[in-house]
Amino acid sequence: MPVANIFQPLIDVANSVLTFFHDNIGVSWGISIILLTIVTRLAILPLSLKQIRSMRALQAHQPEIKKIQEKYKDDRQRQQREMLAFYQENKINPFASCVPLVLQLPVFMSLFYLLRSNEFSSELAASGDPGFLGLTLDEKATGAALIILIVLYFVTMVGSTSIMAMSAEGNQRLMMYALPVLFTPFVINFPAGLVVYWITTNLWTMGQQWVVKQVIPPPPKPTETEEQVAKAPPPPPRKKKRRR
């Protein structure tokens, strides 16, 4: 079964949403794609907020996590068990940052196939829409327009990725920072409308993080007393008194 057929229900929904914004609201196809991005991000906002809280909790507990990693560095299985128990005790999901991305992927794929379809290309041509900032949305950008899109993509991708990388360590953080570079060769060949969607969602991620920082306080870090109690060895067993 072709991949496009799997996403056909979502392709139809994306087409209906774009057509509504263009025909009923009266905006251009480019603005319609931006509005589709906003609608998508609003739909997954509750999960995104949960992800941000989990990431901030992970940051707040980094000193404790590093102590566990150091304590059991020679016993990987014990380290994993202790880390899992710590995450459960403090209600931390280390994979929460992946959830919004996974939820956006079907929308991204659906828009990709929609922009490449002959039906949508015919609809664009029939509408007489002059394009968006000089871009033909169902074709890949070229020349100066491509350079501008790539620069905007790279800058916004680095900005949004940096937010997720703040709670990562070592190789995981390096991999996150490498993502913008790894994706660039693919972005060059995407339809311009898809790059507009990607840039918009990156800007939303950065703006959302800034707003959350102003509204939701970070979880409190453990106090020195709590850490001392956690590190304190258990009391020695009481000695039984000998009967005379």
JSON list of N, CA and C in Angstrom, two decimals, residues 68 79-91:
[
{"chain": "A", "resi": 68, "resn": "ILE", "atom": "N", "xyz": [23.45, 9.71, 40.79]},
{"chain": "A", "resi": 68, "resn": "ILE", "atom": "CA", "xyz": [23.05, 8.31, 40.58]},
{"chain": "A", "resi": 68, "resn": "ILE", "atom": "C", "xyz": [23.92, 7.69, 39.49]},
{"chain": "A", "resi": 79, "resn": "GLN", "atom": "N", "xyz": [22.24, 0.97, 37.48]},
{"chain": "A", "resi": 79, "resn": "GLN", "atom": "CA", "xyz": [22.07, 2.39, 37.18]},
{"chain": "A", "resi": 79, "resn": "GLN", "atom": "C", "xyz": [20.73, 2.64, 36.49]},
{"chain": "A", "resi": 80, "resn": "GLN", "atom": "N", "xyz": [20.39, 1.80, 35.51]},
{"chain": "A", "resi": 80, "resn": "GLN", "atom": "CA", "xyz": [19.12, 1.95, 34.80]},
{"chain": "A", "resi": 80, "resn": "GLN", "atom": "C", "xyz": [17.93, 1.77, 35.73]},
{"chain": "A", "resi": 81, "resn": "ARG", "atom": "N", "xyz": [18.04, 0.78, 36.64]},
{"chain": "A", "resi": 81, "resn": "ARG", "atom": "CA", "xyz": [16.93, 0.56, 37.59]},
{"chain": "A", "resi": 81, "resn": "ARG", "atom": "C", "xyz": [16.77, 1.75, 38.52]},
{"chain": "A", "resi": 82, "resn": "GLU", "atom": "N", "xyz": [17.88, 2.28, 39.02]},
{"chain": "A", "resi": 82, "resn": "GLU", "atom": "CA", "xyz": [17.82, 3.42, 39.93]},
{"chain": "A", "resi": 82, "resn": "GLU", "atom": "C", "xyz": [17.30, 4.67, 39.22]},
{"chain": "A", "resi": 83, "resn": "MET", "atom": "N", "xyz": [17.72, 4.86, 37.96]},
{"chain": "A", "resi": 83, "resn": "MET", "atom": "CA", "xyz": [17.25, 6.01, 37.19]},
{"chain": "A", "resi": 83, "resn": "MET", "atom": "C", "xyz": [15.75, 5.90, 36.94]},
{"chain": "A", "resi": 84, "resn": "LEU", "atom": "N", "xyz": [15.29, 4.72, 36.58]},
{"chain": "A", "resi": 84, "resn": "LEU", "atom": "CA", "xyz": [13.86, 4.52, 36.33]},
{"chain": "A", "resi": 84, "resn": "LEU", "atom": "C", "xyz": [13.05, 4.79, 37.58]},
{"chain": "A", "resi": 85, "resn": "ALA", "atom": "N", "xyz": [13.54, 4.28, 38.72]},
{"chain": "A", "resi": 85, "resn": "ALA", "atom": "CA", "xyz": [12.84, 4.51, 39.98]},
{"chain": "A", "resi": 85, "resn": "ALA", "atom": "C", "xyz": [12.82, 6.01, 40.32]},
{"chain": "A", "resi": 86, "resn": "PHE", "atom": "N", "xyz": [13.92, 6.70, 40.03]},
{"chain": "A", "resi": 86, "resn": "PHE", "atom": "CA", "xyz": [13.99, 8.14, 40.31]},
{"chain": "A", "resi": 86, "resn": "PHE", "atom": "C", "xyz": [13.00, 8.90, 39.44]},
{"chain": "A", "resi": 87, "resn": "TYR", "atom": "N", "xyz": [12.92, 8.54, 38.15]},
{"chain": "A", "resi": 87, "resn": "TYR", "atom": "CA", "xyz": [11.98, 9.19, 37.25]},
{"chain": "A", "resi": 87, "resn": "TYR", "atom": "C", "xyz": [10.54, 8.97, 37.71]},
{"chain": "A", "resi": 88, "resn": "GLN", "atom": "N", "xyz": [10.22, 7.76, 38.11]},
{"chain": "A", "resi": 88, "resn": "GLN", "atom": "CA", "xyz": [8.87, 7.46, 38.55]},
{"chain": "A", "resi": 88, "resn": "GLN", "atom": "C", "xyz": [8.52, 8.20, 39.83]},
{"chain": "A", "resi": 89, "resn": "GLU", "atom": "N", "xyz": [9.48, 8.27, 40.75]},
{"chain": "A", "resi": 89, "resn": "GLU", "atom": "CA", "xyz": [9.24, 8.94, 42.04]},
{"chain": "A", "resi": 89, "resn": "GLU", "atom": "C", "xyz": [9.00, 10.43, 41.85]},
{"chain": "A", "resi": 90, "resn": "ASN", "atom": "N", "xyz": [9.71, 11.03, 40.88]},
{"chain": "A", "resi": 90, "resn": "ASN", "atom": "CA", "xyz": [9.60, 12.48, 40.66]},
{"chain": "A", "resi": 90, "resn": "ASN", "atom": "C", "xyz": [8.71, 12.84, 39.48]},
{"chain": "A", "resi": 91, "resn": "LYS", "atom": "N", "xyz": [7.99, 11.84, 38.94]},
{"chain": "A", "resi": 91, "resn": "LYS", "atom": "CA", "xyz": [7.03, 12.04, 37.84]},
{"chain": "A", "resi": 91, "resn": "LYS", "atom": "C", "xyz": [7.69, 12.74, 36.64]}
]
